Coordinates of C-alpha atoms in Angstrom, one line a residue:
X1 CA -20.9 21.4 81.2
X2 CA -23.0 24.5 81.9
X3 CA -26.3 22.6 81.9
X4 CA -27.9 22.2 85.3
X5 CA -28.6 18.5 84.9
X6 CA -25.0 17.5 84.1
X7 CA -23.5 15.4 86.8
X8 CA -20.1 16.0 88.4
X9 CA -18.7 12.8 86.9
X10 CA -19.8 13.8 83.4
X11 CA -18.3 17.2 83.9
X12 CA -14.9 15.6 84.7
X13 CA -15.1 13.3 81.7
X14 CA -16.0 16.3 79.4
X15 CA -13.0 18.3 80.9
X16 CA -10.7 15.4 80.3
X17 CA -11.9 15.0 76.8
X18 CA -11.4 18.8 76.2
X19 CA -7.9 18.5 77.6
X20 CA -7.1 15.6 75.3
X21 CA -8.4 17.5 72.3
X22 CA -6.3 20.5 73.0
X23 CA -3.3 18.2 73.6
X24 CA -3.7 16.5 70.2
X25 CA -4.3 19.8 68.5
X26 CA -1.0 21.0 70.0
X27 CA 0.7 17.9 68.7
X28 CA -0.5 18.7 65.2
X29 CA 0.7 22.3 65.5
X30 CA 4.2 21.2 66.6
X31 CA 4.5 18.3 64.1
X32 CA 4.8 21.0 61.4
X33 CA 5.0 24.3 63.2
X34 CA 6.2 26.3 60.2
X35 CA 3.3 25.2 58.1
X36 CA 0.8 26.1 60.8
X37 CA 2.4 29.5 61.2
X38 CA 2.5 30.3 57.5
X39 CA -0.9 28.8 56.5
X40 CA -3.2 30.7 58.9
X41 CA -5.3 33.2 57.0
X42 CA -6.4 36.3 58.9
X43 CA -9.8 37.9 58.6
X44 CA -8.8 41.4 57.5
X45 CA -10.8 41.2 54.3
X46 CA -14.0 40.0 56.1
X47 CA -13.6 42.7 58.7
X48 CA -13.1 45.4 56.1
X49 CA -16.3 44.4 54.2
X50 CA -18.3 44.1 57.4
X51 CA -17.3 47.5 58.6
X52 CA -18.6 49.1 55.4
X53 CA -21.9 47.2 55.8
X54 CA -22.1 48.4 59.4
X55 CA -21.7 52.0 58.4
X56 CA -24.5 51.6 55.8
X57 CA -26.9 49.9 58.3
X58 CA -26.3 52.6 60.8
X59 CA -27.4 55.2 58.3
X60 CA -30.4 53.2 57.4
X61 CA -31.3 52.6 61.1
X62 CA -31.0 48.8 60.9
X63 CA -30.0 48.4 64.6
X64 CA -30.3 44.5 64.7
X65 CA -28.1 44.2 61.6
X66 CA -25.5 46.6 63.1
X67 CA -25.3 44.4 66.2
X68 CA -25.2 41.3 64.2
X69 CA -22.2 42.5 62.1
X70 CA -20.4 44.3 65.0
X71 CA -20.4 41.0 67.0
X72 CA -19.1 39.1 64.0
X73 CA -16.3 41.7 63.5
X74 CA -15.4 41.3 67.2
X75 CA -15.3 37.5 66.8
X76 CA -13.0 37.8 63.8
X77 CA -10.7 40.1 65.8
X78 CA -10.7 37.7 68.7
X79 CA -9.7 34.9 66.4
X80 CA -6.9 37.1 64.8
X81 CA -5.6 38.2 68.2
X82 CA -5.7 34.6 69.4
X83 CA -3.9 33.4 66.3
X84 CA -1.2 36.1 66.5
X85 CA -0.6 35.2 70.1
X86 CA -0.2 31.5 69.4
X87 CA 2.1 32.1 66.4
X88 CA 4.3 34.4 68.5
X89 CA 4.5 31.9 71.3
X90 CA 5.4 29.1 68.8
X91 CA 8.1 31.2 67.2
X92 CA 9.6 32.0 70.6
X93 CA 10.2 28.4 71.3
X94 CA 13.3 28.3 69.0
X95 CA 15.0 31.4 70.4
X96 CA 14.6 31.4 74.2
X97 CA 15.6 29.5 77.3
X98 CA 12.6 28.1 79.3
X99 CA 12.6 30.7 82.0
X100 CA 12.8 33.5 79.4
X101 CA 10.1 31.7 77.4
X102 CA 7.8 31.6 80.4
X103 CA 8.2 35.4 80.9
X104 CA 7.5 36.0 77.2
X105 CA 4.3 33.8 77.4
X106 CA 3.1 35.8 80.4
X107 CA 3.7 39.1 78.4
X108 CA 1.8 37.6 75.4
X109 CA -1.2 36.6 77.7
X110 CA -1.3 40.0 79.2
X111 CA -1.4 41.7 75.8
X112 CA -4.1 39.3 74.7
X113 CA -6.2 40.0 77.8
X114 CA -5.8 43.7 77.4
X115 CA -6.8 43.6 73.8
X116 CA -9.8 41.4 74.5
X117 CA -10.9 43.6 77.4
X118 CA -11.3 46.5 74.9
X119 CA -13.3 44.3 72.5
X120 CA -15.6 42.9 75.2
X121 CA -16.4 46.2 76.9
X122 CA -19.9 46.1 75.5
X123 CA -22.6 43.8 77.0
X124 CA -25.0 42.0 74.7
X125 CA -27.1 40.1 77.2
X126 CA -30.1 42.4 76.7
X127 CA -30.2 41.5 73.0
X128 CA -30.1 37.8 73.9
X129 CA -33.1 38.3 76.2
X130 CA -35.3 39.6 73.3
X131 CA -37.9 37.3 71.9
X132 CA -39.0 38.7 68.4
X133 CA -39.9 37.0 65.2
X134 CA -37.0 38.6 63.2
X135 CA -34.6 36.7 61.1
X136 CA -32.0 39.4 61.6
X137 CA -32.4 39.4 65.3
X138 CA -32.1 35.6 65.5
X139 CA -28.9 35.8 63.4
X140 CA -27.6 38.6 65.7
X141 CA -28.4 36.4 68.8
X142 CA -26.5 33.4 67.2
X143 CA -23.5 35.6 66.5
X144 CA -23.5 36.8 70.0
X145 CA -23.6 33.3 71.4
X146 CA -20.7 32.4 69.1
X147 CA -18.9 35.5 70.3
X148 CA -19.3 34.6 74.0
X149 CA -18.2 31.1 73.1
X150 CA -15.1 32.4 71.5
X151 CA -14.3 34.5 74.6
X152 CA -14.6 31.2 76.7
X153 CA -12.5 29.4 74.1
X154 CA -9.8 32.1 74.3
X155 CA -9.7 31.7 78.1
X156 CA -9.3 27.9 77.6
X157 CA -6.5 28.5 75.1
X158 CA -4.7 30.6 77.6
X159 CA -5.2 28.0 80.3
X160 CA -4.0 25.1 78.2
X161 CA -1.0 27.0 76.7
X162 CA 0.0 27.7 80.3
X163 CA -0.6 24.0 81.3
X164 CA 1.3 22.7 78.3
X165 CA 4.2 25.1 78.3
X166 CA 6.7 22.4 79.3
X167 CA 5.2 20.0 76.8
X168 CA 5.5 22.6 74.0
X169 CA 9.1 23.3 75.0
X170 CA 9.9 19.6 75.0
X171 CA 8.1 18.7 71.8
X172 CA 9.9 21.6 70.0
X173 CA 13.2 20.2 71.1
X174 CA 12.2 16.8 69.7
X175 CA 11.2 18.6 66.5
X176 CA 14.6 20.1 66.2
X177 CA 16.1 16.6 66.2
X178 CA 13.4 15.3 63.8
X179 CA 12.1 13.1 66.6
X180 CA 8.7 14.5 67.1
X181 CA 6.7 12.1 64.9
X182 CA 8.2 9.0 66.6
X183 CA 7.7 10.6 70.0
X184 CA 4.0 11.4 69.2
X185 CA 3.5 7.9 67.8
X186 CA 4.9 6.3 70.9
X187 CA 2.8 8.4 73.2
X188 CA -0.3 7.6 71.2
X189 CA 0.1 3.9 71.6
X190 CA -2.3 2.2 74.1
X191 CA 0.6 0.8 76.2
X192 CA 2.3 4.1 76.5
X193 CA -0.9 5.8 77.4
X194 CA -1.5 3.3 80.2
X195 CA 2.0 3.6 81.5
X196 CA 2.0 7.3 81.3
X197 CA -1.2 7.6 83.3
X198 CA 0.8 5.9 86.2
X199 CA 4.1 7.6 85.9
X200 CA 3.2 11.1 84.7
X201 CA 2.3 12.4 88.2
X202 CA 6.0 11.8 89.0
X203 CA 7.2 13.8 86.0
X204 CA 8.1 10.8 83.9
X205 CA 6.8 9.4 80.5
X206 CA 7.6 6.4 78.4
X207 CA 9.3 8.6 75.8
X208 CA 11.3 10.4 78.5
X209 CA 12.5 7.2 80.0
X210 CA 13.5 5.8 76.6
X211 CA 15.3 9.0 75.8
X212 CA 17.2 8.9 79.2
X213 CA 18.3 5.3 78.5
X214 CA 19.6 6.2 75.0
X215 CA 21.4 9.4 76.4
X216 CA 23.0 7.3 79.2
X217 CA 24.4 4.9 76.6
X218 CA 25.7 7.7 74.4
X219 CA 27.3 9.4 77.4
X220 CA 29.2 6.3 78.3
X221 CA 30.4 5.9 74.7
X222 CA 31.3 9.6 74.7
X223 CA 33.3 9.4 77.9
X224 CA 35.5 6.7 76.4
X225 CA 35.8 8.7 73.1
X226 CA 36.8 11.9 74.9
X227 CA 39.4 10.1 77.0
X228 CA 40.9 8.6 73.8
X229 CA 40.9 12.0 72.1
X230 CA 42.5 13.8 75.1
X231 CA 45.2 11.0 75.2
X232 CA 46.0 11.5 71.5
X233 CA 46.0 15.3 71.9
X234 CA 48.5 15.2 74.8
X235 CA 50.7 12.6 73.0
X236 CA 50.9 14.9 69.9
X237 CA 52.2 17.8 72.0
X238 CA 55.9 17.3 71.9
X239 CA 56.7 19.1 75.2
X240 CA 54.2 16.9 77.0
X241 CA 54.8 13.6 75.3
X242 CA 57.1 12.1 77.9
X243 CA 54.6 13.2 80.7
X244 CA 51.5 11.9 78.8
X245 CA 51.0 8.7 80.9
X246 CA 51.4 10.4 84.2
X247 CA 49.1 13.3 83.1
X248 CA 46.4 10.9 81.9
X249 CA 46.7 8.9 85.1
X250 CA 46.3 12.0 87.3
X251 CA 43.2 13.4 85.4
X252 CA 41.4 10.1 84.7
X253 CA 39.4 10.0 88.0
X254 CA 38.3 13.7 88.0
X255 CA 37.5 13.5 84.3
X256 CA 35.3 10.5 84.9
X257 CA 33.6 12.3 87.7
X258 CA 33.0 15.3 85.3
X259 CA 31.5 13.0 82.7
X260 CA 29.3 11.3 85.3
X261 CA 28.0 14.8 86.6
X262 CA 27.5 15.9 83.0
X263 CA 25.4 12.7 82.3
X264 CA 23.4 13.3 85.6
X265 CA 22.8 16.9 84.5
X266 CA 21.6 15.9 81.0
X267 CA 19.2 13.4 82.6
X268 CA 17.8 16.0 84.9
X269 CA 17.6 18.4 81.9
X270 CA 15.5 15.8 80.1
X271 CA 13.4 15.1 83.2
X272 CA 12.6 18.8 83.4
X273 CA 11.5 18.8 79.7
X274 CA 14.7 20.5 78.4
X275 CA 13.8 23.5 80.5
X276 CA 17.0 23.5 82.6
X277 CA 18.0 21.8 85.9
X278 CA 16.5 24.4 88.2
X279 CA 18.4 25.3 91.4
X280 CA 21.0 22.5 90.6
X281 CA 22.4 24.6 87.7
X282 CA 24.8 26.7 89.9
X283 CA 25.8 23.5 91.9
X284 CA 26.8 21.7 88.7
X285 CA 28.7 24.8 87.5
X286 CA 30.6 25.0 90.8
X287 CA 31.3 21.3 90.7
X288 CA 32.8 21.6 87.2
X289 CA 34.9 24.5 88.2
X290 CA 36.3 22.7 91.3
X291 CA 37.0 19.5 89.2
X292 CA 38.7 21.6 86.5
X293 CA 40.8 23.4 89.0
X294 CA 41.8 20.0 90.6
X295 CA 42.7 18.6 87.2
X296 CA 45.0 21.6 86.4
X297 CA 46.5 21.2 89.9
X298 CA 47.2 17.5 89.3
X299 CA 48.7 18.0 85.9
X300 CA 51.0 20.9 87.1
X301 CA 52.2 18.8 90.1
X302 CA 52.8 15.7 88.1
X303 CA 54.9 17.5 85.5
X304 CA 56.8 19.3 88.3
X305 CA 57.4 16.1 90.2
X306 CA 58.9 14.5 87.1
X307 CA 60.8 17.6 86.2
X308 CA 62.4 17.9 89.6
X309 CA 63.7 14.3 89.4
X310 CA 65.0 14.9 85.9
X311 CA 66.9 18.0 87.1
X312 CA 68.2 16.2 90.1
X313 CA 69.6 13.4 87.9
X314 CA 70.9 15.6 85.0
X315 CA 72.0 18.9 86.4
X316 CA 73.1 19.1 90.0
X317 CA 73.6 22.9 89.8
X318 CA 69.9 23.8 89.6
X319 CA 68.4 23.6 93.1
X320 CA 65.3 21.5 92.9
X321 CA 63.8 23.3 95.9
X322 CA 63.6 26.4 93.7
X323 CA 61.2 24.5 91.4
X324 CA 59.5 23.0 94.5
X325 CA 58.7 26.5 95.9
X326 CA 57.8 27.7 92.4
X327 CA 55.3 24.9 92.1
X328 CA 53.8 25.8 95.5
X329 CA 53.4 29.4 94.3
X330 CA 51.8 28.3 91.1
X331 CA 49.5 25.9 93.1
X332 CA 48.5 28.8 95.2
X333 CA 47.7 30.9 92.1
X334 CA 45.7 28.0 90.7
X335 CA 43.7 27.7 93.9
X336 CA 43.0 31.5 94.1
X337 CA 41.8 31.6 90.5
X338 CA 39.7 28.4 91.1
X339 CA 38.2 30.0 94.3
X340 CA 37.3 33.2 92.4
X341 CA 35.6 31.2 89.6
X342 CA 33.7 29.3 92.2
X343 CA 32.6 32.5 94.0
X344 CA 31.6 34.1 90.6
X345 CA 29.5 31.0 89.7
X346 CA 27.9 31.1 93.1
X347 CA 26.8 34.6 92.4
X348 CA 29.4 36.6 94.3
X349 CA 30.3 40.1 93.1
X350 CA 34.0 39.7 92.1
X351 CA 34.4 43.4 91.6
X352 CA 33.4 44.0 95.3
X353 CA 35.6 41.2 96.5
X354 CA 38.7 42.4 94.6
X355 CA 38.0 46.0 95.8
X356 CA 37.8 44.7 99.3
X357 CA 41.0 42.9 99.0
X358 CA 42.6 46.1 97.7
X359 CA 41.3 48.2 100.6
X360 CA 42.1 45.6 103.2
X361 CA 45.5 44.8 101.7
X362 CA 47.4 47.0 104.2
X363 CA 45.5 45.5 107.2
X364 CA 46.2 42.0 105.9
X365 CA 49.9 42.8 105.4
X366 CA 50.2 44.1 108.9
X367 CA 48.3 41.2 110.4
X368 CA 50.4 38.6 108.5
X369 CA 53.8 40.3 108.8
X370 CA 55.3 37.1 110.3
X371 CA 54.0 35.1 107.3
X372 CA 55.5 37.7 104.9
X373 CA 58.8 37.6 106.8
X374 CA 58.8 33.9 106.4
X375 CA 58.0 34.1 102.7
X376 CA 60.9 36.6 102.1
X377 CA 63.0 34.3 104.3
X378 CA 62.2 31.5 101.8
X379 CA 63.4 33.6 98.9
X380 CA 66.6 34.5 100.8
X381 CA 67.3 30.9 101.4
X382 CA 66.7 29.9 97.8
X383 CA 68.9 32.6 96.4
X384 CA 71.7 32.5 99.0
X385 CA 72.4 28.8 98.4
X386 CA 73.2 28.3 102.1
X387 CA 71.7 24.8 102.2
X388 CA 69.5 22.6 100.1
X389 CA 67.0 19.8 100.6
X390 CA 68.8 16.7 101.9
X391 CA 71.6 18.7 103.6
X392 CA 72.7 18.0 107.2
X393 CA 72.6 21.3 109.0
X394 CA 72.8 22.7 112.6
X395 CA 70.9 25.9 113.4
X396 CA 70.0 27.6 116.7
X397 CA 71.0 24.4 118.6
X398 CA 68.8 22.2 116.3
X399 CA 70.4 19.6 114.1
X400 CA 69.0 17.3 111.3
X401 CA 68.6 16.7 107.6
X402 CA 66.6 19.2 105.6
X403 CA 63.4 17.6 104.4
X404 CA 61.7 20.5 102.6
X405 CA 62.1 24.2 102.2
X406 CA 58.5 25.5 102.2
X407 CA 56.9 28.8 101.7
X408 CA 56.7 29.5 105.5
X409 CA 58.8 26.9 107.3
X410 CA 61.8 24.6 106.6
X411 CA 61.4 21.1 108.1
X412 CA 64.2 19.1 109.5
X413 CA 64.4 15.4 110.3
X414 CA 66.5 15.0 113.4
X415 CA 68.8 12.0 114.0
X416 CA 66.4 10.6 116.6
X417 CA 63.7 10.6 113.8
X418 CA 61.7 13.6 115.0
X419 CA 60.5 16.3 112.7
X420 CA 61.2 20.0 113.4
X421 CA 59.6 23.0 111.6
X422 CA 61.7 26.1 111.7
X423 CA 60.3 29.4 110.5
X424 CA 62.3 30.6 107.5
X425 CA 62.7 34.1 109.0
X426 CA 64.7 32.5 111.8
X427 CA 66.9 30.6 109.4
X428 CA 67.8 33.8 107.7
X429 CA 68.8 35.5 110.9
X430 CA 70.7 32.7 112.7
X431 CA 74.0 31.0 112.1
X432 CA 73.6 27.9 110.0
X433 CA 76.2 25.1 109.9
X434 CA 76.0 23.0 106.9
X435 CA 77.9 19.7 107.0
X436 CA 77.1 18.9 103.3
X437 CA 78.6 22.0 101.7
X438 CA 82.0 20.3 101.1
X439 CA 83.3 18.4 98.2
X440 CA 86.5 16.7 99.5
X441 CA 87.8 16.3 102.9
X442 CA 86.2 15.5 106.2
X443 CA 88.4 16.2 109.2
X444 CA 89.9 13.6 111.4
X445 CA 91.5 15.2 114.5
X446 CA 92.9 13.5 117.5
X447 CA 95.5 13.8 120.2
X448 CA 97.4 10.6 120.9
X449 CA 98.9 10.5 124.4
X450 CA 101.8 8.2 125.3
X451 CA 103.5 7.7 128.6
X452 CA 106.3 9.9 130.0
X453 CA 108.7 7.0 130.2
X454 CA 108.7 6.8 126.4
X455 CA 112.1 7.2 124.7
X456 CA 112.5 10.2 122.4
X457 CA 113.8 8.1 119.6
X458 CA 110.8 5.9 119.7
X459 CA 108.5 8.9 119.6
X460 CA 110.4 10.4 116.6
X461 CA 110.0 7.1 114.7
X462 CA 106.3 6.8 115.7
X463 CA 105.5 10.4 114.5
X464 CA 107.3 9.8 111.3
X465 CA 105.6 6.4 110.6
X466 CA 102.1 7.8 111.4
X467 CA 102.8 10.7 108.9
X468 CA 103.9 8.3 106.3
X469 CA 101.0 6.0 106.9
X470 CA 98.5 8.9 106.4
X471 CA 100.3 10.2 103.3
X472 CA 100.1 6.7 101.7
X473 CA 96.6 5.9 102.9
X474 CA 94.2 5.7 99.8
X475 CA 91.3 7.3 101.6
X476 CA 93.2 10.2 103.2
X477 CA 93.4 13.6 101.3
X478 CA 96.9 15.0 100.7
X479 CA 98.4 17.7 98.6
X480 CA 98.8 15.2 95.8
X481 CA 95.0 14.3 95.8
X482 CA 93.4 15.4 92.5
X483 CA 90.0 16.9 92.1
X484 CA 88.0 17.7 89.0
X485 CA 87.4 21.5 89.3
X486 CA 85.7 21.5 85.9
X487 CA 82.5 20.1 87.5
X488 CA 82.2 23.3 89.5
X489 CA 81.8 26.9 88.6
X490 CA 83.0 30.0 90.6
X491 CA 82.2 33.6 90.4
X492 CA 83.3 34.6 93.9
X493 CA 86.6 36.4 94.6
X494 CA 87.8 33.7 97.1
X495 CA 89.8 30.6 97.0
X496 CA 88.0 28.0 94.9
X497 CA 88.9 25.3 97.3
X498 CA 87.3 27.2 100.2
X499 CA 84.2 28.0 98.1
X500 CA 83.4 24.4 97.1
X501 CA 84.8 22.8 100.3
X502 CA 88.1 21.1 99.6
X503 CA 90.5 20.4 102.5
X504 CA 93.8 18.4 102.0
X505 CA 95.7 19.5 105.2
X506 CA 97.8 16.7 106.8
X507 CA 99.6 17.4 110.1
X508 CA 101.4 15.0 112.4
X509 CA 103.5 16.5 115.2
X510 CA 104.6 16.0 118.7
X511 CA 102.3 18.6 120.2
X512 CA 102.6 19.0 124.0
X513 CA 103.7 17.8 127.3
X514 CA 100.4 17.4 129.0
X515 CA 100.0 16.7 132.8
X516 CA 99.6 12.9 132.3
X517 CA 101.0 12.3 128.8
X518 CA 103.1 13.3 125.8
X519 CA 100.6 14.2 123.1
X520 CA 101.0 13.6 119.4
X521 CA 98.7 15.8 117.2
X522 CA 97.1 13.9 114.3
X523 CA 95.2 16.3 112.0
X524 CA 94.0 15.1 108.5
X525 CA 91.0 14.8 106.2
X526 CA 89.3 11.8 104.7
X527 CA 88.6 12.0 101.0
X528 CA 85.0 11.0 101.4
X529 CA 82.6 13.4 103.2
X530 CA 79.9 10.7 103.7
X531 CA 79.5 10.0 107.4
X532 CA 79.7 6.2 107.4
X533 CA 82.6 6.1 104.9
X534 CA 84.4 8.7 107.1
X535 CA 83.9 6.5 110.2
X536 CA 85.4 3.6 108.3
X537 CA 88.5 5.5 107.3
X538 CA 88.8 7.0 110.9
X539 CA 88.6 3.5 112.3
X540 CA 91.3 2.2 110.0
X541 CA 93.6 5.1 110.9
X542 CA 93.1 4.4 114.6
X543 CA 94.0 0.8 114.3
X544 CA 97.1 1.6 112.3
X545 CA 98.2 4.1 114.8
X546 CA 97.9 1.5 117.5
X547 CA 100.0 -0.9 115.5
X548 CA 102.7 1.8 115.0
X549 CA 102.8 2.5 118.7
X550 CA 103.1 -1.1 119.5
X551 CA 106.0 -1.5 117.0
X552 CA 107.8 1.4 118.7
X553 CA 107.3 0.0 122.3
X554 CA 105.1 3.0 123.1
X555 CA 102.1 2.7 125.4
X556 CA 99.0 4.9 125.6
X557 CA 98.9 7.2 128.6
X558 CA 95.9 7.6 130.8
X559 CA 95.1 10.3 133.4
X560 CA 97.2 9.4 136.5
X561 CA 98.5 11.2 139.6
X562 CA 101.7 10.4 141.5
X563 CA 101.9 11.2 145.2
X564 CA 105.3 11.7 146.9
X565 CA 105.4 11.5 150.7
X566 CA 108.1 13.7 152.3
X567 CA 109.0 12.6 155.8
X568 CA 110.0 15.3 158.4
X569 CA 113.4 14.4 160.1
X570 CA 113.8 15.7 163.6
X571 CA 116.6 18.2 163.9

């Protein structure tokens, strides 16, 4: 290549041939790396013998012989240093990640160059320029040429080691799985060499593509296997057995996404010659953290949803909204922990973040005092048992059915089908009327007006018949109506009937002489507290009162005014 008459095309062919030779030699080393490391014989004995001869020739004044042997010693030392460097680099392949391995190689190169600089500090070109008929001089000149050739070879070794660093790392991985011989055999086939010449500029090779296909198939099989294993694991846990199908259904999609991402990461890892996935590493870690957080969130909420319905069906005494709020708090904790993990994986300093939260805690508390008031309002609502989800309440002029008691607001569905969100701090500081906190007795109250021309005997009979009708009515509560108190529990020092909402009062009396009518007071309670059932009972009572009035020749009065004209008689 250094000859003046060598063409550029020939130089390129020689350079390519040199690269191929180094590549094949590297394949040989890595095919049986340990044998190469252990079989290399150093030149310590030769160097020791030559140094003795050099001392002798110096005393005898044989200068050319001294140069001959000094150069040979330096050549041996160059070879030993080169061998030690290569063996250290090959050993490091098993113990280091690729980035760490690159740094280690750079350090080894630097040490080699530093050592060689000490050896090559003396210039022997003046000896090469001599033209004398001396066998010792000619041998010295030949040794010098070999010495300079070794220096160039050492530079080439460094260049090709650097050039083949990914290949070494990749082949070493194949070697660990006992795949290096098949890999090298495939790469040495004529078809693979032709295909590789086309696709290598894009970072691919025949072996790499085959390996990616095999790994993709294995990942698909592994995904199914893992899902089956998780299913059997969840089913074996007694406390989760009845939730297993819902849990598996909730995590199936995110788990499939995790496996797909894992497969993509492995393929990228193979593409980059097992040296990592580069800048995508953090992105994959963050994605896994987000998906894992989401899976935990889905599992917790599915179990909670089933548990709430079980509690509602089995034990009416436990408020399901307590569990509902508890789940929201757990969800918040899950999200916070997930966010901290994502921030950590993204490279954030959690110590600084947590310290900042501690310092800024007071400021946050002051800024969010309304939110804190609403949160404590939630706790007050849950523990006071004033109302529950599904109750019909009236508060601050607003009326509707409680949809949800949240951490900040309680939502009502109004009877005209609108939604209202009321801050919990307001609910704890305003009067709340709860129409559902009653077990027996919904009031029916009316004033029945009859005309003033009614006979007193007819009125007495009507009042008595209405009272009797109500006492005998199957849907009207009376003092004789029974109620199962065992289904309730009381620890309050009040009437149990007032605590759980039981009313049995029944009153029918001639009440007053109103301006336009004589009024009969009807005051009673239906047994049912359900609105539509109460309306049916009330309607039946009204019809029966009408029949009683008709039977007693009584007529309903209506507002009226009588005018009397008084004429003035002349005196």
